[in-house]
Short mmCIF file of C-alpha atoms in Angstrom, two decimals:
data_model
loop_
_atom_site.label_atom_id
_atom_site.label_comp_id
_atom_site.label_asym_id
_atom_site.label_seq_id
_atom_site.Cartn_x
_atom_site.Cartn_y
_atom_site.Cartn_z
CA MET A 423 0.00 0.00 0.00
CA PRO A 424 1.50 3.37 -0.94
CA THR A 425 2.84 5.45 1.94
CA ASN A 426 0.56 8.39 1.13
CA LEU A 427 -2.51 6.15 1.16
CA THR A 428 -1.37 4.60 4.44
CA GLN A 429 -1.16 8.06 5.99
CA ARG A 430 -4.59 8.97 4.66
CA VAL A 431 -6.15 5.82 6.09
CA ALA A 432 -4.45 6.31 9.47
CA VAL A 433 -5.53 9.94 9.77
CA GLY A 434 -9.06 9.06 8.65
CA ALA A 435 -9.27 6.22 11.18
CA VAL A 436 -8.32 8.60 14.01
CA PHE A 437 -10.17 11.79 13.10
CA GLY A 438 -13.10 10.36 11.12
CA PRO A 439 -14.96 8.95 14.15
CA MET A 440 -14.22 12.14 16.09
CA LEU A 441 -15.80 14.28 13.36
CA LEU A 442 -18.80 11.96 13.16
CA ALA A 443 -19.24 12.28 16.91
CA VAL A 444 -19.10 16.07 16.73
CA PHE A 445 -21.72 16.11 13.97
CA TRP A 446 -23.93 13.82 16.02
CA VAL A 447 -23.64 16.02 19.13
CA GLY A 448 -24.04 19.25 17.13
CA GLY A 449 -24.64 22.50 19.00
CA LEU A 450 -21.71 24.43 20.42
CA ALA A 451 -19.30 21.52 19.92
CA LEU A 452 -19.93 21.53 16.17
CA LEU A 453 -19.72 25.34 16.06
CA VAL A 454 -16.29 25.28 17.71
CA VAL A 455 -14.92 22.55 15.43
CA LEU A 456 -16.46 24.12 12.34
CA SER A 457 -15.03 27.54 13.27
CA ILE A 458 -11.55 26.04 13.63
CA LEU A 459 -11.80 24.32 10.25
CA VAL A 460 -13.19 27.46 8.61
CA ALA A 461 -10.47 29.67 10.11
CA GLY A 462 -7.76 27.29 8.92
CA GLY A 463 -9.35 26.94 5.48
CA VAL A 464 -9.64 30.70 5.02
CA LEU A 465 -5.98 31.14 5.98
CA GLU A 466 -5.01 28.50 3.40
CA PHE A 467 -7.06 30.31 0.76
CA TYR A 468 -5.34 33.61 1.57
CA LYS A 469 -1.89 31.98 1.48
CA MET A 470 -2.66 30.78 -2.04
CA GLN A 471 -3.76 34.27 -3.01
CA GLU A 472 -0.45 35.61 -1.70
CA HIS A 473 1.32 33.20 -4.06
CA LYS A 474 -0.40 35.14 -6.86
CA GLY A 475 0.99 38.44 -5.55
CA LEU A 476 -2.21 39.58 -3.85
CA GLN A 477 -2.39 40.88 -0.31
CA PRO A 478 -5.67 39.73 1.21
CA TRP A 479 -6.62 41.04 4.64
CA SER A 480 -6.13 37.74 6.40
CA ILE A 481 -7.08 38.59 9.98
CA PRO A 482 -10.28 40.51 9.13
CA GLY A 483 -11.20 37.79 6.63
CA VAL A 484 -10.75 34.98 9.15
CA ALA A 485 -12.62 36.95 11.81
CA ALA A 486 -15.52 37.68 9.45
CA SER A 487 -15.75 34.00 8.46
CA VAL A 488 -15.88 32.83 12.07
CA VAL A 489 -18.43 35.54 12.93
CA TRP A 490 -20.54 34.34 10.00
CA CYS A 491 -20.52 30.79 11.39
CA ALA A 492 -21.53 32.12 14.80
CA ALA A 493 -24.34 34.14 13.20
CA VAL A 494 -25.63 30.99 11.47
CA TYR A 495 -25.49 29.23 14.84
CA TYR A 496 -27.60 31.91 16.52
CA PHE A 497 -29.90 33.04 13.70
CA GLY A 498 -29.82 30.51 10.84
CA VAL A 499 -28.90 31.03 7.20
CA SER A 500 -32.33 32.27 6.16
CA GLU A 501 -32.01 35.29 8.47
CA LEU A 502 -28.72 36.34 6.86
CA ALA A 503 -29.98 36.98 3.33
CA VAL A 504 -29.21 40.72 3.46
CA PRO A 505 -25.58 40.37 4.67
CA LEU A 506 -25.05 37.64 2.06
CA ALA A 507 -26.44 39.87 -0.70
CA ILE A 508 -24.13 42.70 0.41
CA LEU A 509 -21.15 40.32 0.32
CA LEU A 510 -22.02 39.13 -3.20
CA ILE A 511 -22.49 42.70 -4.45
CA ALA A 512 -19.14 43.70 -2.96
CA ILE A 513 -17.42 40.75 -4.66
CA ILE A 514 -18.98 41.66 -8.01
CA ALA A 515 -18.05 45.33 -7.56
CA THR A 516 -14.39 44.54 -6.83
CA GLY A 517 -14.13 41.58 -9.19
CA SER A 518 -13.19 43.69 -12.22
CA ALA A 519 -10.26 45.32 -10.44
CA ARG A 520 -6.88 45.23 -12.12
CA GLU A 521 -4.63 42.35 -11.00
CA GLY A 522 -2.27 43.57 -8.30
CA SER A 523 -4.38 46.56 -7.28
CA LYS A 524 -5.63 47.01 -3.73
CA TRP A 525 -9.19 46.31 -4.91
CA ALA A 526 -8.08 42.94 -6.27
CA SER A 527 -6.79 42.14 -2.79
CA VAL A 528 -10.11 43.26 -1.29
CA GLU A 529 -11.93 40.97 -3.72
CA SER A 530 -9.73 38.02 -2.74
CA THR A 531 -10.46 38.74 0.94
CA LEU A 532 -14.21 38.72 0.31
CA MET A 533 -13.97 35.57 -1.82
CA GLY A 534 -12.29 33.73 1.05
CA ILE A 535 -15.20 34.64 3.33
CA LEU A 536 -17.72 33.42 0.75
CA TYR A 537 -15.89 30.29 -0.40
CA VAL A 538 -14.93 28.95 3.02
CA GLY A 539 -16.91 30.82 5.66
CA VAL A 540 -20.33 31.05 4.03
CA LEU A 541 -20.30 27.70 2.24
CA GLY A 542 -18.81 25.93 5.25
CA SER A 543 -21.52 27.27 7.55
CA PHE A 544 -24.19 25.29 5.71
CA ALA A 545 -22.93 22.13 7.40
CA PHE A 546 -24.07 23.56 10.71
CA GLN A 547 -27.37 24.69 9.21
CA VAL A 548 -28.12 21.18 7.95
CA ARG A 549 -27.30 19.76 11.38
CA ALA A 550 -29.10 22.45 13.35
CA GLY A 551 -32.55 20.91 13.06
CA SER A 552 -34.08 24.03 11.55
CA PHE A 553 -36.15 22.07 9.00
CA GLU A 554 -39.82 21.75 9.81
CA GLY A 555 -40.75 18.37 11.23
CA TYR A 556 -37.19 17.24 11.98
CA THR A 557 -36.26 16.33 15.56
CA SER A 558 -32.73 16.90 16.83
CA GLU A 559 -31.95 13.17 16.69
CA GLN A 560 -33.25 12.91 13.14
CA THR A 561 -31.22 15.86 11.91
CA ALA A 562 -28.17 14.43 13.65
CA GLY A 563 -28.57 11.18 11.71
CA PHE A 564 -29.25 13.07 8.50
CA ALA A 565 -26.17 15.32 8.82
CA VAL A 566 -23.99 12.31 9.64
CA LEU A 567 -25.42 10.42 6.66
CA ILE A 568 -24.45 13.24 4.29
CA LEU A 569 -20.94 13.35 5.78
CA VAL A 570 -20.51 9.58 5.38
CA ALA A 571 -21.89 9.79 1.83
CA ILE A 572 -19.22 12.39 0.97
CA TRP A 573 -16.53 10.05 2.26
CA VAL A 574 -18.00 7.07 0.40
CA SER A 575 -18.08 9.12 -2.80
CA ASP A 576 -14.43 10.15 -2.33
CA ILE A 577 -13.24 6.64 -1.45
CA LEU A 578 -15.11 4.76 -4.20
CA GLY A 579 -14.20 7.48 -6.68
CA TYR A 580 -10.53 7.06 -5.77
CA PHE A 581 -10.48 3.27 -6.15
CA ALA A 582 -12.72 3.22 -9.24
CA GLY A 583 -10.43 5.77 -10.86
CA ARG A 584 -7.28 3.82 -10.03
CA THR A 585 -8.79 0.52 -11.19
CA PHE A 586 -10.77 1.49 -14.27
CA GLY A 587 -9.77 5.07 -15.02
CA ARG A 588 -8.61 5.79 -18.56
CA ARG A 589 -10.24 9.05 -19.61
CA HIS A 590 -9.23 12.27 -17.85
CA PRO A 591 -11.94 14.89 -18.51
CA PHE A 592 -10.06 17.78 -16.86
CA PRO A 593 -6.34 17.13 -17.48
CA ASP A 594 -5.33 20.78 -17.05
CA ILE A 595 -7.21 21.23 -13.77
CA SER A 596 -7.18 17.87 -12.03
CA PRO A 597 -5.17 15.36 -14.10
CA GLY A 598 -5.60 12.55 -11.58
CA LYS A 599 -9.39 12.51 -11.86
CA THR A 600 -11.05 10.14 -14.32
CA VAL A 601 -14.52 9.53 -15.71
CA ALA A 602 -14.55 6.12 -14.00
CA GLY A 603 -13.72 7.78 -10.71
CA TYR A 604 -16.57 10.25 -11.03
CA ILE A 605 -19.00 7.47 -11.92
CA GLY A 606 -17.79 5.29 -9.04
CA GLY A 607 -18.23 8.13 -6.57
CA LEU A 608 -21.69 8.96 -7.88
CA VAL A 609 -22.88 5.34 -7.78
CA GLY A 610 -21.51 4.92 -4.25
CA SER A 611 -23.19 8.01 -2.82
CA VAL A 612 -26.54 7.29 -4.50
CA ALA A 613 -26.50 3.65 -3.34
CA LEU A 614 -25.69 4.59 0.26
CA VAL A 615 -28.28 7.36 0.64
CA PHE A 616 -30.94 5.35 -1.19
CA LEU A 617 -30.39 2.29 1.02
CA VAL A 618 -30.57 4.42 4.16
CA ALA A 619 -33.69 6.16 2.81
CA GLU A 620 -35.39 2.76 2.72
CA HIS A 621 -35.18 2.66 6.51
CA TYR A 622 -35.21 6.39 7.35
CA THR A 623 -38.72 7.73 7.79
CA LEU A 624 -37.89 11.30 6.79
CA LEU A 625 -36.46 10.28 3.40
CA GLY A 626 -38.46 8.84 0.55
CA ARG A 627 -36.90 6.93 -2.31
CA VAL A 628 -36.89 9.96 -4.58
CA ASP A 629 -35.23 12.01 -1.84
CA GLY A 630 -32.63 9.30 -1.40
CA ILE A 631 -31.77 9.26 -5.10
CA VAL A 632 -31.70 13.04 -5.44
CA LEU A 633 -29.64 13.60 -2.30
CA GLY A 634 -27.23 10.83 -3.32
CA MET A 635 -26.81 12.50 -6.70
CA LEU A 636 -26.23 15.89 -5.08
CA VAL A 637 -23.46 14.35 -3.00
CA GLY A 638 -22.01 12.43 -5.94
CA LEU A 639 -21.99 15.53 -8.16
CA GLY A 640 -21.29 18.18 -5.54
CA ALA A 641 -18.26 16.42 -4.03
CA PRO A 642 -16.20 16.29 -7.26
CA ALA A 643 -17.39 19.80 -8.15
CA GLY A 644 -15.93 21.05 -4.89
CA ASP A 645 -12.70 19.19 -5.61
CA LEU A 646 -12.48 20.70 -9.10
CA VAL A 647 -13.04 24.23 -7.84
CA GLU A 648 -10.30 23.85 -5.25
CA SER A 649 -8.00 22.36 -7.90
CA MET A 650 -8.63 25.42 -10.08
CA ILE A 651 -7.74 27.70 -7.17
CA LYS A 652 -4.51 25.78 -6.53
CA ARG A 653 -3.58 25.76 -10.23
CA ASP A 654 -4.21 29.46 -10.45
CA ALA A 655 -1.96 30.03 -7.43
CA GLY A 656 0.70 27.59 -8.66
CA VAL A 657 0.64 25.31 -5.61
CA LYS A 658 0.17 21.56 -5.29
CA ASP A 659 -1.62 21.48 -1.92
CA ALA A 660 -3.40 24.12 0.11
CA SER A 661 -1.01 23.30 2.97
CA ALA A 662 0.52 20.26 4.69
CA VAL A 663 -1.38 20.47 7.97
CA ILE A 664 -3.11 17.07 7.56
CA PRO A 665 -0.63 14.21 6.90
CA GLY A 666 -1.45 12.31 3.72
CA HIS A 667 -4.24 14.71 2.80
CA GLY A 668 -2.59 18.10 2.39
CA GLY A 669 -4.49 21.03 3.81
CA ILE A 670 -7.90 21.61 5.33
CA LEU A 671 -9.26 22.71 1.96
CA ASP A 672 -7.80 19.61 0.30
CA ARG A 673 -9.75 17.43 2.73
CA PHE A 674 -12.95 19.46 3.03
CA ASP A 675 -13.38 20.89 -0.48
CA SER A 676 -16.27 18.48 -1.16
CA PHE A 677 -17.85 19.42 2.15
CA LEU A 678 -18.07 23.08 1.05
CA PHE A 679 -20.25 22.30 -1.96
CA VAL A 680 -22.34 19.36 -0.79
CA TYR A 681 -23.94 20.81 2.34
CA PRO A 682 -25.21 23.99 0.62
CA LEU A 683 -26.75 21.83 -2.13
CA VAL A 684 -28.37 19.55 0.44
CA TYR A 685 -29.74 22.52 2.38
CA VAL A 686 -31.23 24.09 -0.75
CA TYR A 687 -32.82 20.78 -1.81
CA VAL A 688 -34.34 19.99 1.58
CA SER A 689 -35.62 23.56 1.96
CA PHE A 690 -37.19 23.41 -1.50
CA ALA A 691 -38.64 19.92 -0.95
CA GLN A 692 -40.39 21.10 2.21
CA THR A 693 -42.27 23.77 0.26
CA LEU A 694 -43.89 21.17 -2.01
#
């Protein structure tokens, strides 16, 4: 077994159950852990921006991201529509700035808040039990299911790609990813969520299929976006803080895309 894979398995075996436990407990424990991951992820994003010659405001950006997570904890995402709209408008307004200008650095600061802080906070929102009709125990199981489905998608995608992978659809962005890997990850996530849906009263079969597809499509999308950011910055990994995995963003890039998609779907499904 390759050394890198051995490290990945060892780290996953130690920290995976701990993260599952935190998601199950939820509340302040999840807020603290999520805030630490978000703070570290935002710092990694800003370090990559510095590789491009930009000068993001790291401390204010990290602070704003953590405050956003705390605001989601106290108020919920739906109550933060106005601040989110202001953030998006500010990003659009500064997005056309000339490379190397101070406004380009401001834009990179705001993008870090959106990419890591805002997207990351949806994990807490999904776990928080804010959906009508969900008990705390049911949302705990649901949030853990989505987390496990992300891991299953990543693991099956990895082994399917190594075993059957021939075609590389994005060689300039993520040359190690293959069509077989994407299919393997998608099949794995759909199968897992569908099978659980058969025994989980809050999920119907259609919900199981759709949520499995959101995981199977959102996870590689998150990986591709992070790969584009790293390519643009000219770095291989976001950092080396997690042995065998790279940085926080390298490990949780899928997480950033899947939970927002799941939240949007469940919120929409409840209106029907």
